[in-house]
Tab-separated table of C-alpha atoms in Angstrom:
chain	number	residue	atom	x	y	z
A	12	MET	CA	110.849	-6.018	-190.655
A	13	ASP	CA	113.574	-6.585	-188.078
A	14	TYR	CA	113.647	-5.142	-184.577
A	15	THR	CA	116.819	-4.253	-182.701
A	16	LEU	CA	117.365	-5.941	-179.346
A	17	GLU	CA	119.692	-4.323	-176.843
A	18	ILE	CA	119.568	-6.953	-174.126
A	19	ASP	CA	122.816	-8.631	-173.087
A	20	GLY	CA	123.224	-12.145	-174.436
A	21	THR	CA	120.504	-11.850	-177.095
A	22	PRO	CA	120.743	-11.515	-180.890
A	23	ASP	CA	121.209	-7.988	-182.281
A	24	THR	CA	117.851	-8.209	-184.065
A	25	ILE	CA	114.707	-10.317	-184.145
A	26	PRO	CA	112.153	-10.487	-186.956
A	27	GLY	CA	108.667	-8.988	-186.663
A	28	GLY	CA	106.174	-11.502	-185.330
A	29	THR	CA	108.597	-12.786	-182.687
A	30	GLY	CA	107.429	-13.484	-179.177
A	31	VAL	CA	110.111	-13.571	-176.479
A	32	LEU	CA	109.560	-15.318	-173.146
A	33	LEU	CA	111.326	-13.736	-170.167
A	34	LEU	CA	111.755	-16.485	-167.566
A	35	HIS	CA	112.750	-15.130	-164.188
A	36	PRO	CA	113.061	-16.293	-160.583
A	37	SER	CA	111.749	-13.066	-159.063
A	38	THR	CA	110.729	-9.666	-160.375
A	39	GLY	CA	113.920	-7.939	-159.198
A	40	GLU	CA	115.807	-7.580	-162.473
A	41	THR	CA	112.882	-7.796	-164.889
A	42	ASP	CA	112.289	-4.028	-165.068
A	43	ARG	CA	115.719	-3.452	-166.606
A	44	ILE	CA	115.173	-6.109	-169.303
A	45	ASP	CA	111.628	-4.917	-169.938
A	46	THR	CA	112.580	-1.285	-170.396
A	47	ASP	CA	115.625	-2.149	-172.546
A	48	PHE	CA	113.210	-4.098	-174.754
A	49	LEU	CA	110.689	-1.245	-174.989
A	50	LYS	CA	112.924	1.765	-175.529
A	51	THR	CA	114.906	0.512	-178.521
A	52	ASP	CA	113.815	0.749	-182.169
A	53	THR	CA	110.133	1.341	-181.348
A	54	ASP	CA	107.466	3.671	-182.727
A	55	ASN	CA	104.761	2.698	-180.227
A	56	PHE	CA	104.463	0.164	-177.443
A	57	LEU	CA	101.785	-1.265	-175.183
A	58	VAL	CA	102.405	-2.507	-171.647
A	59	ILE	CA	99.810	-5.015	-170.472
A	60	SER	CA	100.116	-4.897	-166.705
A	61	THR	CA	98.642	-7.679	-164.613
A	62	ARG	CA	101.231	-7.300	-161.837
A	63	THR	CA	101.295	-3.540	-161.167
A	64	THR	CA	98.993	-0.572	-161.691
A	65	ALA	CA	99.257	1.965	-164.521
A	66	ARG	CA	100.753	4.481	-162.076
A	67	GLU	CA	103.523	2.034	-161.162
A	68	VAL	CA	104.176	1.287	-164.844
A	69	ARG	CA	104.559	5.022	-165.533
A	70	GLN	CA	107.026	5.323	-162.637
A	71	LYS	CA	109.061	2.436	-164.052
A	72	LEU	CA	109.143	3.982	-167.542
A	73	GLU	CA	110.208	7.328	-166.109
A	74	HIS	CA	112.884	5.759	-163.876
A	75	TYR	CA	114.455	3.897	-166.817
A	76	ASP	CA	114.144	6.882	-169.165
A	77	VAL	CA	111.727	5.289	-171.624
A	78	ASP	CA	109.925	7.679	-173.995
A	79	GLU	CA	106.401	7.825	-172.567
A	80	GLU	CA	105.173	9.556	-175.727
A	81	CYS	CA	105.296	6.116	-177.372
A	82	ALA	CA	103.574	4.320	-174.488
A	83	GLU	CA	100.116	2.936	-173.897
A	84	ILE	CA	99.232	0.994	-170.769
A	85	LEU	CA	96.519	-1.598	-170.253
A	86	ASP	CA	95.964	-1.873	-166.504
A	87	THR	CA	94.158	-5.089	-165.534
A	88	LEU	CA	94.794	-4.776	-161.815
A	89	SER	CA	93.323	-1.506	-160.525
A	90	ILE	CA	89.750	-2.800	-160.690
A	91	GLU	CA	90.696	-5.872	-158.633
A	92	ARG	CA	92.379	-3.683	-156.019
A	93	GLY	CA	89.513	-1.189	-155.904
A	94	TYR	CA	91.620	1.758	-157.089
A	95	SER	CA	90.079	4.652	-158.948
A	96	ARG	CA	90.453	4.424	-162.699
A	97	ARG	CA	90.769	7.352	-165.042
A	98	SER	CA	91.017	6.247	-168.630
A	99	SER	CA	92.910	8.516	-170.992
A	100	ASP	CA	94.306	8.308	-174.499
A	101	THR	CA	97.217	6.282	-173.167
A	102	VAL	CA	95.863	4.427	-170.109
A	103	HIS	CA	93.127	1.824	-170.464
A	104	TYR	CA	91.438	-0.740	-168.218
A	105	VAL	CA	89.654	-4.074	-168.563
A	106	ALA	CA	86.783	-5.353	-166.433
A	107	ALA	CA	88.880	-7.818	-164.392
A	108	PRO	CA	92.388	-9.324	-164.242
A	109	ASP	CA	91.058	-12.519	-165.843
A	110	ASP	CA	89.218	-10.740	-168.700
A	111	ILE	CA	91.211	-12.517	-171.391
A	112	ASP	CA	88.910	-11.519	-174.250
A	113	GLY	CA	89.117	-7.877	-173.176
A	114	ILE	CA	92.908	-8.045	-172.979
A	115	VAL	CA	93.295	-9.716	-176.379
A	116	GLU	CA	90.797	-7.338	-178.010
A	117	HIS	CA	92.675	-4.334	-176.638
A	118	ILE	CA	95.995	-5.647	-177.960
A	119	ASP	CA	94.384	-6.262	-181.368
A	120	GLY	CA	93.002	-2.704	-181.381
A	121	PHE	CA	96.376	-1.227	-180.420
A	122	LEU	CA	98.145	-3.117	-183.216
A	123	ASP	CA	95.451	-2.109	-185.732
A	124	GLU	CA	95.567	1.578	-184.812
A	125	HIS	CA	99.336	2.078	-185.001
A	126	ASP	CA	101.871	1.850	-187.809
A	127	GLY	CA	105.595	1.290	-187.754
A	128	LYS	CA	107.559	-0.737	-185.248
A	129	LEU	CA	105.266	-1.947	-182.488
A	130	ARG	CA	106.183	-3.755	-179.283
A	131	ILE	CA	104.159	-5.140	-176.435
A	132	SER	CA	105.237	-6.153	-172.955
A	133	PHE	CA	103.039	-8.554	-170.985
A	134	ASP	CA	103.951	-8.237	-167.311
A	135	SER	CA	103.111	-10.846	-166.258
A	136	VAL	CA	101.740	-14.099	-167.627
A	137	THR	CA	102.213	-15.606	-164.162
A	138	GLU	CA	99.748	-13.116	-162.684
A	139	LEU	CA	97.290	-13.783	-165.514
A	140	ALA	CA	97.502	-17.510	-164.713
A	141	TYR	CA	96.939	-16.723	-161.037
A	142	TYR	CA	93.624	-15.034	-161.857
A	143	ALA	CA	92.459	-17.014	-164.904
A	144	GLY	CA	94.213	-20.401	-164.589
A	145	ASP	CA	97.090	-21.966	-166.514
A	146	GLU	CA	95.028	-23.185	-169.490
A	147	GLN	CA	93.410	-19.786	-170.008
A	148	ALA	CA	96.784	-18.061	-169.749
A	149	LEU	CA	98.298	-20.445	-172.320
A	150	GLU	CA	95.389	-19.803	-174.676
A	151	ALA	CA	95.705	-16.034	-174.211
A	152	VAL	CA	99.422	-16.146	-175.026
A	153	GLU	CA	98.744	-18.198	-178.176
A	154	ARG	CA	96.152	-15.649	-179.323
A	155	ILE	CA	98.488	-12.716	-178.643
A	156	LEU	CA	101.384	-14.394	-180.474
A	157	GLU	CA	99.109	-14.800	-183.524
A	158	LEU	CA	98.333	-11.072	-183.389
A	159	LEU	CA	102.045	-10.236	-183.244
A	160	ALA	CA	102.646	-12.365	-186.342
A	161	ASP	CA	99.687	-10.783	-188.181
A	162	HIS	CA	100.934	-7.254	-187.442
A	163	ASP	CA	104.703	-7.814	-187.760
A	164	ALA	CA	105.103	-6.704	-184.134
A	165	VAL	CA	107.190	-8.176	-181.301
A	166	GLY	CA	106.417	-8.955	-177.687
A	167	LEU	CA	108.103	-9.732	-174.376
A	168	PHE	CA	106.164	-11.971	-171.975
A	169	HIS	CA	107.190	-12.227	-168.301
A	170	LEU	CA	106.867	-15.626	-166.597
A	171	SER	CA	108.087	-16.412	-163.104
A	172	GLU	CA	109.105	-20.061	-162.906
A	173	GLU	CA	108.533	-20.518	-159.173
A	174	PRO	CA	104.712	-20.671	-158.949
A	175	HIS	CA	104.247	-22.978	-161.954
A	176	ASP	CA	104.718	-26.715	-162.359
A	177	GLU	CA	107.683	-27.583	-164.562
A	178	ALA	CA	105.309	-29.071	-167.168
A	179	VAL	CA	103.399	-25.774	-167.395
A	180	VAL	CA	106.629	-23.792	-167.782
A	181	ASP	CA	107.629	-26.200	-170.575
A	182	GLU	CA	104.276	-25.612	-172.301
A	183	PHE	CA	104.861	-21.872	-172.230
A	184	ARG	CA	108.455	-22.301	-173.452
A	185	GLY	CA	107.174	-24.276	-176.431
A	186	LEU	CA	105.099	-21.324	-177.656
A	187	PHE	CA	108.004	-18.895	-178.078
A	188	ASP	CA	110.656	-18.232	-180.742
A	189	GLY	CA	113.005	-16.698	-178.209
A	190	ILE	CA	113.615	-17.274	-174.512
A	191	ILE	CA	115.539	-15.050	-172.117
A	192	ASP	CA	116.383	-16.898	-168.915
A	193	LEU	CA	117.192	-14.391	-166.178
A	194	ASP	CA	119.153	-15.682	-163.186
A	195	GLU	CA	118.952	-14.386	-159.608
A	196	ASP	CA	122.279	-12.569	-160.099
A	197	GLY	CA	120.925	-10.671	-163.120
A	198	SER	CA	122.846	-12.685	-165.724
A	199	VAL	CA	121.053	-13.695	-168.913
A	200	ASP	CA	121.001	-16.937	-170.850
A	201	ALA	CA	119.163	-16.576	-174.155
A	202	GLU	CA	117.886	-19.134	-176.672
A	203	PHE	CA	116.778	-17.904	-180.100
């Protein structure tokens, strides 16, 4: 199954099972790329948020006119920040921002429970590495990419280059079939 991509500078479609790494200098332009990725050719999608709360994710989806009927959110941050958490059918939480098993299990459950074209957005791997460490974050990404392949789904993974050593960024790059390199000015350089 192929998935349409409507992000400047990228192929028109990518096959199911593809993981795409979004490399970016800051978070400024990432919302536009993220929402373009989620709102096209999708039956259901899951946003794994390690950088913002579920409320902020909802605001972003609404601002960019993404169909929230298709959305589920996994908020890993509210517990860390001491915010109140109200789980619902579409908003879920894990025990801590570094609860990698909980995150991976939730993604697996989401992919098992839904049919059709499924997308995930992981925003952001950099924040996961901040809480859990680089090695744990790399392992988590590998596990999630396997799930995408098993379920013919696709995923977009945010990684800010600035906090990581170049060698770590290269390790992450090596895991992905597609890379979108976002410049400060908002221009895109893609490798697929």
